[in-house]
Coordinates of C-alpha atoms and ligand atoms in Angstrom, one line a residue:
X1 CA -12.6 4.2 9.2
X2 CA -15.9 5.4 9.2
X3 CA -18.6 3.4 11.1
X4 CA -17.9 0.8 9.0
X5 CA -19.8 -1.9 10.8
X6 CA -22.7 0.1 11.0
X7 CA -22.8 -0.1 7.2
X8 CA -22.3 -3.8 7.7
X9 CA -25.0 -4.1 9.6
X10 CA -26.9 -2.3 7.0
X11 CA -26.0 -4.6 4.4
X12 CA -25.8 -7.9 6.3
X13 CA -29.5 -7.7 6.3
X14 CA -29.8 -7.7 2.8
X15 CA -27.3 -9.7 1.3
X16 CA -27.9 -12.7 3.8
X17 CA -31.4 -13.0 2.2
X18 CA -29.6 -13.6 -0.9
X19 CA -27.2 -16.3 -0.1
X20 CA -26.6 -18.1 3.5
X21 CA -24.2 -20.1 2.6
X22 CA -20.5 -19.9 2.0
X23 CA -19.3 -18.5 -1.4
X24 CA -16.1 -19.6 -3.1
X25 CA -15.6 -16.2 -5.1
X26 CA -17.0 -12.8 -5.0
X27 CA -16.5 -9.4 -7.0
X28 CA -14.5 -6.5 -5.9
X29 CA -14.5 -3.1 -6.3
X30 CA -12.5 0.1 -6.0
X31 CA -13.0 3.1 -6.6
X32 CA -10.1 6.0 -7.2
X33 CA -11.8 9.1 -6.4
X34 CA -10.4 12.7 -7.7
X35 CA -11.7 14.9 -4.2
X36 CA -13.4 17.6 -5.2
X37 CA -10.9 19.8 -2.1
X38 CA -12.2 22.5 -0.1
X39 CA -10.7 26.2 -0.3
X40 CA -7.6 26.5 1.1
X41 CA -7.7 28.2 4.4
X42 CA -7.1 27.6 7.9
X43 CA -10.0 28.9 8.9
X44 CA -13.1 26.4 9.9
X45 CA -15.9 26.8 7.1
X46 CA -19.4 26.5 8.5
X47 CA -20.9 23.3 9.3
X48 CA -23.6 23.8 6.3
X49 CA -20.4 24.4 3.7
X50 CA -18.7 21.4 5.4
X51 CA -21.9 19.2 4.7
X52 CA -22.3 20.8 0.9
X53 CA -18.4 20.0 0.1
X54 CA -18.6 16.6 1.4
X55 CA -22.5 16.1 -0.4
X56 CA -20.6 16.9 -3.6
X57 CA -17.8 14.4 -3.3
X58 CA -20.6 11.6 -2.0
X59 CA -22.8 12.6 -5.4
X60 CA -19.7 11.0 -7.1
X61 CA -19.1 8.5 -4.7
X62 CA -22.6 7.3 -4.6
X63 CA -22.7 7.1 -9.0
X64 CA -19.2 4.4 -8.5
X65 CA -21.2 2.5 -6.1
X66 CA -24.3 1.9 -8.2
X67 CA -22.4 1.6 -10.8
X68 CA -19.8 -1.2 -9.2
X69 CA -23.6 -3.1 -7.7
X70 CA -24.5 -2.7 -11.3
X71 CA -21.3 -4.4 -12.5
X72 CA -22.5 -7.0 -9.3
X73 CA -20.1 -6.1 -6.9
X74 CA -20.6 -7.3 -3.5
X75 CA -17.9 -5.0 -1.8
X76 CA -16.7 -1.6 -2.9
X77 CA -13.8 0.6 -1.2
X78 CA -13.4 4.6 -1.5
X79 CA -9.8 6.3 -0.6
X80 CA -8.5 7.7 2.3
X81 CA -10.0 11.4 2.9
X82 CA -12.3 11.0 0.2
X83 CA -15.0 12.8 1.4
X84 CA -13.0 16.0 2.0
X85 CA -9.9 15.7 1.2
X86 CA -6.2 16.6 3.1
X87 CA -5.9 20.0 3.5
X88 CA -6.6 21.0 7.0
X89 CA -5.6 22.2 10.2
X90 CA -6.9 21.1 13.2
X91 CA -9.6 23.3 13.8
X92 CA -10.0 23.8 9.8
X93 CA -11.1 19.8 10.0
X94 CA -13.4 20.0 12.7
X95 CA -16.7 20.6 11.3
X96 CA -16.1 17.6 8.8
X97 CA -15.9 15.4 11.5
X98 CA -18.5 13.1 13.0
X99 CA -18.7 11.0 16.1
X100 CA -18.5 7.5 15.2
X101 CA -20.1 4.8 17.6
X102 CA -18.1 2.1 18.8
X103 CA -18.6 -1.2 15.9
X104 CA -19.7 -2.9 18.9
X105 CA -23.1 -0.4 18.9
X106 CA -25.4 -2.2 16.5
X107 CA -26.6 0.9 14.5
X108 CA -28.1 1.5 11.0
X109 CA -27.3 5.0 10.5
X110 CA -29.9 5.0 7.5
X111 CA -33.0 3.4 9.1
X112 CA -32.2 5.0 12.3
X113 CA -30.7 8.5 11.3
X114 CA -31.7 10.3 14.9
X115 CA -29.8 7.8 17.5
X116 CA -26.3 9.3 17.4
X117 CA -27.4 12.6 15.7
X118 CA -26.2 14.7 14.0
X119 CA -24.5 12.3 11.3
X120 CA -25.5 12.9 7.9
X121 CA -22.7 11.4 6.4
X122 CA -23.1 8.4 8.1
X123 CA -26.3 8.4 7.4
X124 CA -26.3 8.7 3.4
X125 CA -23.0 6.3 3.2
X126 CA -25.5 4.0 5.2
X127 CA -28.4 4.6 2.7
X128 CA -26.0 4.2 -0.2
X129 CA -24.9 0.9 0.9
X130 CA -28.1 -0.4 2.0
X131 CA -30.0 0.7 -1.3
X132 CA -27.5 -0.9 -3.4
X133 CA -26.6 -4.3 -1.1
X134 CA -23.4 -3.6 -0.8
X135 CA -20.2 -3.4 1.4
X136 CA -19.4 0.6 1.4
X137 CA -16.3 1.1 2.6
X138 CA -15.6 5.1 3.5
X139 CA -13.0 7.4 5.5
X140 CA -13.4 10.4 7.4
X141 CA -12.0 11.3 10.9
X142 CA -13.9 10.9 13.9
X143 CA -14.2 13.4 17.2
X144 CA -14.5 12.5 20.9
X145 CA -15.0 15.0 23.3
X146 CA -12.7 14.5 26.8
X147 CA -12.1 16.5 30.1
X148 CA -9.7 17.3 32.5
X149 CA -10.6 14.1 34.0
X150 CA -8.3 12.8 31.0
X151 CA -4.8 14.2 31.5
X152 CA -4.1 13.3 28.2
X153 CA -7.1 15.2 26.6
X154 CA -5.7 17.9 24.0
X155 CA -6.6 21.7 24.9
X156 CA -9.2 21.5 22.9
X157 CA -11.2 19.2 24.6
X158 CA -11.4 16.3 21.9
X159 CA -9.7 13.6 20.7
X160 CA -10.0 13.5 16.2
X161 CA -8.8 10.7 15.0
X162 CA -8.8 9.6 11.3
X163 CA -10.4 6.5 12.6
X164 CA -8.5 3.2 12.4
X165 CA -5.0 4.8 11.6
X166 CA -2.2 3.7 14.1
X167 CA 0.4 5.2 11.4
X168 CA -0.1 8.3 11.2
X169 CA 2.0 9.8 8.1
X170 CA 4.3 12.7 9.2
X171 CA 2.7 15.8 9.0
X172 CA -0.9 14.8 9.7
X173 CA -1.2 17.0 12.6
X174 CA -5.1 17.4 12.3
X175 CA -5.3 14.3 14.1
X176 CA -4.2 12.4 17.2
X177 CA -2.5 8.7 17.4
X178 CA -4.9 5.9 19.4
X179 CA -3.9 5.6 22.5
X180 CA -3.7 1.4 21.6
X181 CA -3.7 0.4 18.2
X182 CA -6.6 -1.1 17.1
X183 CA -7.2 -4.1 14.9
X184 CA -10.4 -4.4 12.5
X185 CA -11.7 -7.5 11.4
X186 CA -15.0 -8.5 10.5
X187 CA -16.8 -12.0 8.8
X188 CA -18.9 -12.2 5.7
X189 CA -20.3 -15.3 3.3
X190 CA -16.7 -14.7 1.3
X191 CA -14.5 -14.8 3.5
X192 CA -12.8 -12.9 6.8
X193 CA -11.6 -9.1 5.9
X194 CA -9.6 -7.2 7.7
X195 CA -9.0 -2.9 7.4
X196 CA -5.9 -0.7 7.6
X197 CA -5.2 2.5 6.3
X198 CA -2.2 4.2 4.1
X199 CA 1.1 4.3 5.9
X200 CA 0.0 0.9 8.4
X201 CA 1.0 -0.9 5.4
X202 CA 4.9 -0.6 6.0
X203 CA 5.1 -1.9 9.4
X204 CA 3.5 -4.9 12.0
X205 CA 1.0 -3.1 13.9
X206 CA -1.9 -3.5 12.5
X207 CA -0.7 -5.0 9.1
X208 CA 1.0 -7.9 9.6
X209 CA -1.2 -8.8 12.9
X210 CA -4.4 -9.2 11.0
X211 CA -2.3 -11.0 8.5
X212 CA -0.7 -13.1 10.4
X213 CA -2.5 -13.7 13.7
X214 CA -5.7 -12.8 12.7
X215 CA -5.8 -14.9 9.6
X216 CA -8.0 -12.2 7.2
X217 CA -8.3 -13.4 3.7
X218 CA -8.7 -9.9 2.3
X219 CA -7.6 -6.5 3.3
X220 CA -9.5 -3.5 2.7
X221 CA -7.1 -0.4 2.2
X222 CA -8.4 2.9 1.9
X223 CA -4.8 5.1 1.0
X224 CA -3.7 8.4 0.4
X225 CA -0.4 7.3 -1.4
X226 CA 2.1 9.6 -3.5
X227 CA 4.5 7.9 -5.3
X228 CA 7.9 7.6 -4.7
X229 CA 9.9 5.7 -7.3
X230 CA 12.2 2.9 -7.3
X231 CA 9.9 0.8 -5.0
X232 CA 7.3 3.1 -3.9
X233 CA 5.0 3.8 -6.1
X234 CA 1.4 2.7 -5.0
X235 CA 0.8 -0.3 -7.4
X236 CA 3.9 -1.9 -7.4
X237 CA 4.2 -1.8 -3.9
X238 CA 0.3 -2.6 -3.0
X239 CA 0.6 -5.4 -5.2
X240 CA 3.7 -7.1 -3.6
X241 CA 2.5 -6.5 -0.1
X242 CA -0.8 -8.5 -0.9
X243 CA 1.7 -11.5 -3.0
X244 CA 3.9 -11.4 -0.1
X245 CA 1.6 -11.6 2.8
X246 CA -0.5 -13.9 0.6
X247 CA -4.0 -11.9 0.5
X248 CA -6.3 -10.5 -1.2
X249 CA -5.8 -6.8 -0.9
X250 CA -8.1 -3.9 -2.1
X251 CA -6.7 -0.6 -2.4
X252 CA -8.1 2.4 -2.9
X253 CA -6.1 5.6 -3.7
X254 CA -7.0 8.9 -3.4
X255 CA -6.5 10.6 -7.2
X256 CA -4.6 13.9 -7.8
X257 CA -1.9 13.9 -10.2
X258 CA -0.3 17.3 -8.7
X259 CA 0.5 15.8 -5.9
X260 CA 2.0 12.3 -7.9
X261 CA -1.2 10.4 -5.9
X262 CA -2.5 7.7 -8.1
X263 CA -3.1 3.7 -8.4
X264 CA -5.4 1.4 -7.1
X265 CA -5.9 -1.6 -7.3
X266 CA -7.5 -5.5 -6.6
X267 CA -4.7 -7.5 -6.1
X268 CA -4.5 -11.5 -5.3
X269 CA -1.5 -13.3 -3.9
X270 CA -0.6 -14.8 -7.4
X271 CA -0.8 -11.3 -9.2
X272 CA -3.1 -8.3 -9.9
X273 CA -6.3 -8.5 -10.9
X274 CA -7.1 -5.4 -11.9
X275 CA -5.2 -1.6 -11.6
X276 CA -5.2 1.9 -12.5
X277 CA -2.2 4.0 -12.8
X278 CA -3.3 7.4 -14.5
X279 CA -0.6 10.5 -14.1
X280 CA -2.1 12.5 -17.6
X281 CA -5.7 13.4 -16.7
X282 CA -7.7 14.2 -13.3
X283 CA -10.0 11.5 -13.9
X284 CA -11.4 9.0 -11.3
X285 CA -11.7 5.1 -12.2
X286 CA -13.8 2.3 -11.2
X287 CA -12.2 -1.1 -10.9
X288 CA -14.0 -4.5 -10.6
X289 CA -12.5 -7.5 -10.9
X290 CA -13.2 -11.2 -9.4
X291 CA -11.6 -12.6 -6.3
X292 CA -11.4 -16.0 -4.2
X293 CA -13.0 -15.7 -0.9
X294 CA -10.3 -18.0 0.8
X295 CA -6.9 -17.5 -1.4
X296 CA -5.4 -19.5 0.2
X297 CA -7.5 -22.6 -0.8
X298 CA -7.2 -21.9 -4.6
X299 CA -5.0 -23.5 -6.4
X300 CA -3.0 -20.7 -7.8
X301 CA -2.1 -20.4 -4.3
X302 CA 1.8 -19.2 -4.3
X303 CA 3.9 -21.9 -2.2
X304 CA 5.3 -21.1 1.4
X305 CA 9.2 -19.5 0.8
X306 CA 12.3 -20.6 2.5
X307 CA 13.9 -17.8 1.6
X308 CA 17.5 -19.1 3.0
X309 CA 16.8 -21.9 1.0
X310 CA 18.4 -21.2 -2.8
X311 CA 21.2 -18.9 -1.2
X312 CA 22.6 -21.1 1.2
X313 CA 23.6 -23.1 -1.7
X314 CA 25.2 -20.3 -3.9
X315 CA 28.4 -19.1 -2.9
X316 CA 29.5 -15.4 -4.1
X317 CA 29.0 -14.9 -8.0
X318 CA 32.1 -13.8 -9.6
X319 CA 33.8 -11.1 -7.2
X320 CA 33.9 -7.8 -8.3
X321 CA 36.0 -4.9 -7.7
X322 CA 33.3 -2.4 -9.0
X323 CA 30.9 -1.8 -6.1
X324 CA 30.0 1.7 -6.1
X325 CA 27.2 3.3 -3.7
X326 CA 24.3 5.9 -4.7
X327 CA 21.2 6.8 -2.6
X328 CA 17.5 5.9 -3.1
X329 CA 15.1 7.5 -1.4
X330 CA 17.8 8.7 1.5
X331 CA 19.3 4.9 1.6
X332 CA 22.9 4.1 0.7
X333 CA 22.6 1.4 -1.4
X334 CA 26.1 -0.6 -2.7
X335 CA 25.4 -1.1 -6.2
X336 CA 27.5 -3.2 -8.8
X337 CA 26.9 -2.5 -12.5
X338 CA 25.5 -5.0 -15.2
X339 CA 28.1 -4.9 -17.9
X340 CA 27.2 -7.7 -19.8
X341 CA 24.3 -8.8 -21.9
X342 CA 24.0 -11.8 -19.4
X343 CA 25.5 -13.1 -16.7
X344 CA 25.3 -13.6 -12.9
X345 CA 26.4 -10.9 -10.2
X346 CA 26.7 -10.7 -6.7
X347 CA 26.5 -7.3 -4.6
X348 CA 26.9 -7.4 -0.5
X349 CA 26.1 -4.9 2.3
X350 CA 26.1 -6.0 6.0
X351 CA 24.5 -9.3 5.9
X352 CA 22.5 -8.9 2.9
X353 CA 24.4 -10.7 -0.1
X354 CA 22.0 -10.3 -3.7
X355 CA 22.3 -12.8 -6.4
X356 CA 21.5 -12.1 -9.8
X357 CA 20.8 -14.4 -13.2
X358 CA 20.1 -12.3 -15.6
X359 CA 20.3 -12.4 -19.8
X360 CA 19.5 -9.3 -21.8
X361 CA 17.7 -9.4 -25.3
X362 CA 20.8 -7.0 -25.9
X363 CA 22.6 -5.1 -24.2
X364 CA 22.0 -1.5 -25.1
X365 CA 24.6 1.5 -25.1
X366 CA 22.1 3.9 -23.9
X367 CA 20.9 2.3 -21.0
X368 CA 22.2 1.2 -17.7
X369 CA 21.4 -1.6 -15.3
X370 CA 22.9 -2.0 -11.6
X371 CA 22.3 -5.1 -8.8
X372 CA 21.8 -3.4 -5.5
X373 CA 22.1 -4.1 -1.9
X374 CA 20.7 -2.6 1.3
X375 CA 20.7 -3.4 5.1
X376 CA 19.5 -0.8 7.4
X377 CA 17.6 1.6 8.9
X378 CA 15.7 4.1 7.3
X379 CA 15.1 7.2 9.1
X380 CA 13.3 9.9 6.7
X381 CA 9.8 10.6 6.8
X382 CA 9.4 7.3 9.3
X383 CA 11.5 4.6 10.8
X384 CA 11.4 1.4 9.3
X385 CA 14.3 -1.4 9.3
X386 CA 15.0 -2.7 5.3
X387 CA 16.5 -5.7 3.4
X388 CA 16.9 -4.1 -0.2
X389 CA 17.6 -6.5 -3.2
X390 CA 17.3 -4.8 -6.8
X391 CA 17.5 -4.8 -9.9
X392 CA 17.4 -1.4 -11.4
X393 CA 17.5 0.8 -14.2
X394 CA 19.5 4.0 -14.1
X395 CA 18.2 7.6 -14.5
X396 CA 21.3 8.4 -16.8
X397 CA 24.7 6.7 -18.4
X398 CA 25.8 8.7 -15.5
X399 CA 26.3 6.0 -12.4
X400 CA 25.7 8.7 -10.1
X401 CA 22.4 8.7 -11.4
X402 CA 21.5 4.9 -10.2
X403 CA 18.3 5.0 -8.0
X404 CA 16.9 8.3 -9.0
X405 CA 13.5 7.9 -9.9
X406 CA 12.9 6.5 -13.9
X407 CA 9.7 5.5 -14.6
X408 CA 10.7 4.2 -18.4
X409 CA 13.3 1.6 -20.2
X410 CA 13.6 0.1 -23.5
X411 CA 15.7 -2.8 -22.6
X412 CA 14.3 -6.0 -22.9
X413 CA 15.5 -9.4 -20.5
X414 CA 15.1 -12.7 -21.9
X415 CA 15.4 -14.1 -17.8
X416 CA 15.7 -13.0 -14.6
X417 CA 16.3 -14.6 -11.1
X418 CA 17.0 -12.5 -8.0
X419 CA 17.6 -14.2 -4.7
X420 CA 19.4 -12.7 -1.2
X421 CA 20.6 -13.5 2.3
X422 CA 17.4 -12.5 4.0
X423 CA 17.4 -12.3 8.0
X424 CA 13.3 -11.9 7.3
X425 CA 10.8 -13.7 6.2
X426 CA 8.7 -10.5 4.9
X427 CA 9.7 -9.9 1.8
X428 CA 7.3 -8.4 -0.9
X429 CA 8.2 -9.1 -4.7
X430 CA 8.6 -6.0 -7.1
X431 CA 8.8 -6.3 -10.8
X432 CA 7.5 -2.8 -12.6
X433 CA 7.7 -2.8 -16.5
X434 CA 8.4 0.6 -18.2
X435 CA 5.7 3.4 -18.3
X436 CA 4.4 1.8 -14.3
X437 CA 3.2 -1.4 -15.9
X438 CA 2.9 -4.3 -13.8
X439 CA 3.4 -8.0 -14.7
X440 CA 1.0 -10.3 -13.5
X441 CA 1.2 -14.0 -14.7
X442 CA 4.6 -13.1 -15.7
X443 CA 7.1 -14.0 -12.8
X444 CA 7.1 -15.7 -9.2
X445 CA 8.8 -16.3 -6.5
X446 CA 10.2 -19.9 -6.3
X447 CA 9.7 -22.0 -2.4
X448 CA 13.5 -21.7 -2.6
X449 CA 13.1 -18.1 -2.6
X450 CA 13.9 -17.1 -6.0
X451 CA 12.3 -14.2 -8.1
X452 CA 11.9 -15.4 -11.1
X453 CA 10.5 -14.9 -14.8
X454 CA 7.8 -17.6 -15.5
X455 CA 7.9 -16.2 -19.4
X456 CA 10.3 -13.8 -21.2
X457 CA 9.5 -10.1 -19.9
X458 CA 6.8 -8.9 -22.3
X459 CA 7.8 -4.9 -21.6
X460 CA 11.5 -3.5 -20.7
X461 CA 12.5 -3.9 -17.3
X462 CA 12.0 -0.5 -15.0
X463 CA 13.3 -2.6 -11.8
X464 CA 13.1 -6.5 -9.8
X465 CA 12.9 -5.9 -6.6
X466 CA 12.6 -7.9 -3.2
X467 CA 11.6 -6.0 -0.4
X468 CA 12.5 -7.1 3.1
X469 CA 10.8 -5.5 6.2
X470 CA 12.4 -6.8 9.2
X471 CA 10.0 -5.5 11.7
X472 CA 11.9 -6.8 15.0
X473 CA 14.7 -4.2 14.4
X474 CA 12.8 -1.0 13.8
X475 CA 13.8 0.3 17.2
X476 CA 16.9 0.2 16.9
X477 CA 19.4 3.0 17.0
X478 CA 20.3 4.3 13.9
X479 CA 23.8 2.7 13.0
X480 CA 26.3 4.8 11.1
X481 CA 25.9 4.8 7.4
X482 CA 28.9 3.0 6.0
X483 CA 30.7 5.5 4.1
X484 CA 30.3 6.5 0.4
X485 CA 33.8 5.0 -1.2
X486 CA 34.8 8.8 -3.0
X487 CA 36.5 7.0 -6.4
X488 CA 34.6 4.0 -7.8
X489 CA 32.4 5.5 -10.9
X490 CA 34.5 3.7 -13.1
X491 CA 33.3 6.6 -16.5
Ligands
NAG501 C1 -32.4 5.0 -0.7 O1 -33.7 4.6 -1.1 C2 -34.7 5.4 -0.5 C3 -36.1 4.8 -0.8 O2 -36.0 3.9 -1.8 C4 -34.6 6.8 -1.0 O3 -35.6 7.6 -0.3 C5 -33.2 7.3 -0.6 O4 -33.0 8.6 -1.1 C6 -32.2 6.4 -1.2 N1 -30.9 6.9 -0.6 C7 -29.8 6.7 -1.3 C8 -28.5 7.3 -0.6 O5 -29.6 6.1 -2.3
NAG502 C1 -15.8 14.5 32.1 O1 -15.4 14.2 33.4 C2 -16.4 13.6 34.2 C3 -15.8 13.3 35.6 O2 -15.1 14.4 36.1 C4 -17.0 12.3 33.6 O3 -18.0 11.8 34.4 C5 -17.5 12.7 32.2 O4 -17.9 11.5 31.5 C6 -16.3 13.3 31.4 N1 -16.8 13.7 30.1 C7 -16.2 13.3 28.9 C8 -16.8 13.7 27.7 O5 -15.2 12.6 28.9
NAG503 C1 15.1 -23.3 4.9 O1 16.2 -23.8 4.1 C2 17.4 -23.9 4.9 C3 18.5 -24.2 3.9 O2 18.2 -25.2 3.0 C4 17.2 -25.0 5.9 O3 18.4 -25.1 6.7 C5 16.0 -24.6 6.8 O4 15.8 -25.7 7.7 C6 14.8 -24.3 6.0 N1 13.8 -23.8 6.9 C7 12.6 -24.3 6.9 C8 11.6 -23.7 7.9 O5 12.2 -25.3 6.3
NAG504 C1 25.3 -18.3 -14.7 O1 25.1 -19.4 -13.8 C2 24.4 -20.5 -14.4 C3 24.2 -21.5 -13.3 O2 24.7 -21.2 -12.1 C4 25.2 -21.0 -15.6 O3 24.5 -22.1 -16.2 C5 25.4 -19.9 -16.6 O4 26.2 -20.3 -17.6 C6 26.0 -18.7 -15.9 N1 26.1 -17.6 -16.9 C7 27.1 -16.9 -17.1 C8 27.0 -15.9 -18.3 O5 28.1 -17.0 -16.5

């Protein structure tokens, strides 16, 4: 994360001549910014093309931010690699990169540009914050040099890091892990914040620590995020993270619909606020939207979940001798197929049971709906331990096709209520409307731990989803996959 408290520092100054004391909301904004990319090439452009590339994506940067102060936002967050995009190889990144002074340093990069020279980035971030009184929140990578003196100084003789990441997504080889990962937190008149970037989000360190331990009330989430349908795509995801951690998140994704990277978002613990989901034009997009400080002293707070609570008093729904299994995302999900226009299911896998109440508007012929359940390890592209409860609609009338991607539905639902055995307390709620729509005001989860409709579903149902992460079992061997059973499509 670029020198963000350096920027602080920078703004600090001038917002706490407007207002010393505590505020009960303030406005947010985000900012999902199309990079303009350099040439692909693995060969390291000059450091005066490097500066002219970045200048071009901080011209756009810079018109968001006056235009978000303009709008009276206090705060304002830019995606991951904005400034210069993804596209690199180690040396190919270099000359984008700047040395970024410990937080601890109390520097103005824009009223004291020479100190840790040369940083012109830095410095006009800095400027742009400053000018405008407000909260600029940027990414770009950071170099240190090291020796020999270091045995575990790379070849090269530097450490770049893409600043605050502890997760670094597979593949992003232009950059080295922190040798301890590092927690960001930082105090303002609304309220404690707290910073991670991208792929942190699906696991403890740092996500759940400043959560959880460090008590933020907001999260500031710079992300370069490509979508991955059933339960992966960025604002259905984002958004359930922030319900079920209970904060404020503000998320930031990089835009670039080749690449299926788009939504953003500024999301409360009761619902969005605001979000953009755009996969038709290359367009960037300004959200503001209003936020309290403290969430959880407002009273649309959500209540604490028991989420043993409702289950331990259901016993199995009506057995069925239907379970089939399918795959999502390299998971082997048991599913069992929603026949009816209503009724309630059940679907197990290890210790995960799923409950479903569910009624229909009607129950089309077109269109089919199946309860799943998974308990596991996933291993592909990161190693994360799930609880999986969903409701889902299928690609196709084909059941094979349950849990490829579908992005739209036609069938309405009167009701909905989706409960499970969870061994975790983390569990982030997921309902996602047809076309990527998401449902705020519309559902909740119960203090019994039920996912619920509050009102009948204004859109048709894409998928219902709760999404365990139990964290304590991510380093765990792999267990065998239990085996796909070779005759249950009942067509
Ligand atoms: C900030 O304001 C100063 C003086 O008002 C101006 O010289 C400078 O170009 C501005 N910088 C930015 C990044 O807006
Ligand atoms: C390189 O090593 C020497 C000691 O051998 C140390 O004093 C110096 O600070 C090191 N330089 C860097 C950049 O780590
Ligand atoms: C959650 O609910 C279960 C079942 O009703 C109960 O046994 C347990 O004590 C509850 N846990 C907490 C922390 O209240
Ligand atoms: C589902 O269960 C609820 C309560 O447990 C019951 O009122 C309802 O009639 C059931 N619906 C069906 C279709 O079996």
């Amino acid at each position: 994360m670029l020198a963000f408290q350096s920027l602080v520092q920078g703004t600090v100054l001038a917002l706490s001549v407007l207002q010393a004391v505590a505020w009960d909301s303030f406005t947010a904004a985000v900012y999902e910014h199309s990079v303009i990319l350099p040439a692909l090439t693995d060969e390291p452009p000059s450091p005066d093309d490097a500066l002219a590339l970045m200048n071009k994506n901080m011209d756009v940067l810079e018109g968001a931010i006056k235009e978000a102060a303009r709008q009276g936002a206090h705060i304002i967050v830019t995606p991951e690699d904005g400034i210069y995009g993804w596209r690199f190889t180690r040396e190919a990144i270099y000359p984008y990169l700047e040395d970024i002074p410990d937080p601890e340093v109390n520097w103005i990069p824009c009223t004291d540009p020479k100190r840790f020279a040369p940083a012109p980035v830095q410095e006009r971030l800095s400027c742009m914050a400053r000018n405008n009184s407000i909260y600029v929140v940027a990414n770009m990578g950071d170099k240190k040099l090291c020796n020999s003196s270091d045995p575990s100084c790379p070849s090269d003789g530097r450490y770049q890091y893409n600043t605050d990441v502890y997760n670094l997504f597979r593949g992003e080889t232009q950059f080295n892990f922190p040798k301890e990962p590092e927690t960001v937190t930082f105090e303002t008149p609304f309220g404690k914040f707290g910073i991670f970037t991208c792929f942190d989000i699906l696991f403890h360190d740092p996500a759940v620590v400043l959560v959880s331990k460090l008590q933020v009330d907001t999260v500031l989430f710079p992300t370069a995020w490509m979508n991955v349908l059933p339960f992966l795509t960025a604002v259905e995801f984002h958004s359930a993270w922030a319900m079920g951690m209970g904060v404020n998140l503000l998320s930031a994704n990089t835009h670039n619909v080749g690449l299926a990277m788009t939504g953003s978002g500024i999301y409360a613990p009761d619902g969005a606020r605001a979000y953009y989901y755009n996969m038709k034009t290359e367009d960037g997009h300004l959200l503001v939207a209003e936020l309290s400080s403290h969430p959880c002293l407002s009273p649309a707070y959500p209540p604490a979940v028991n989420w043993s609570s409702y289950v331990s008093s259901v016993k199995r729904f009506s057995p069925n001798d239907h379970d089939f299994s399918g795959l999502i995302f390299h998971d082997r999900f048991t599913f069992t197929e929603l026949t009816k226009s209503e009724g309630n299911l059940t679907v197990c896998q290890k210790d995960l049971c799923c409950h479903l109440s569910y009624k229909m508007a009607g129950k089309r012929e077109d269109e089919f709906y199946v309860l799943g359940a998974f308990d596991g390890l996933h291993v592909v592209e990161g190693q994360y331990y799930l609880q999986i409860c969903t409701l889902l609609k299928c690609k196709s009338t084909d059941l094979k096709s349950c849990g490829q991607p579908v992005e739209a539905a036609q069938t309405k639902f009167d009701m909905f209520s989706l409960s499970g055995t969870f061994g975790t307390d983390y569990v982030f709620p997921e309902v996602l409307y047809s076309g990527v729509h998401l449902a705020p005001g519309e559902f909740e989860v119960s203090s019994d731990g039920r996912l619920i409709s509050k009102i009948g579903p204004t859109k048709p149902i894409v998928t219902v989803t709760l999404f365990g992460r139990w964290y304590e079992k991510d380093h765990l061997k792999q267990d065998p996959q239990p085996p796909a059973s070779p005759c249950c499509y009942h067509n």
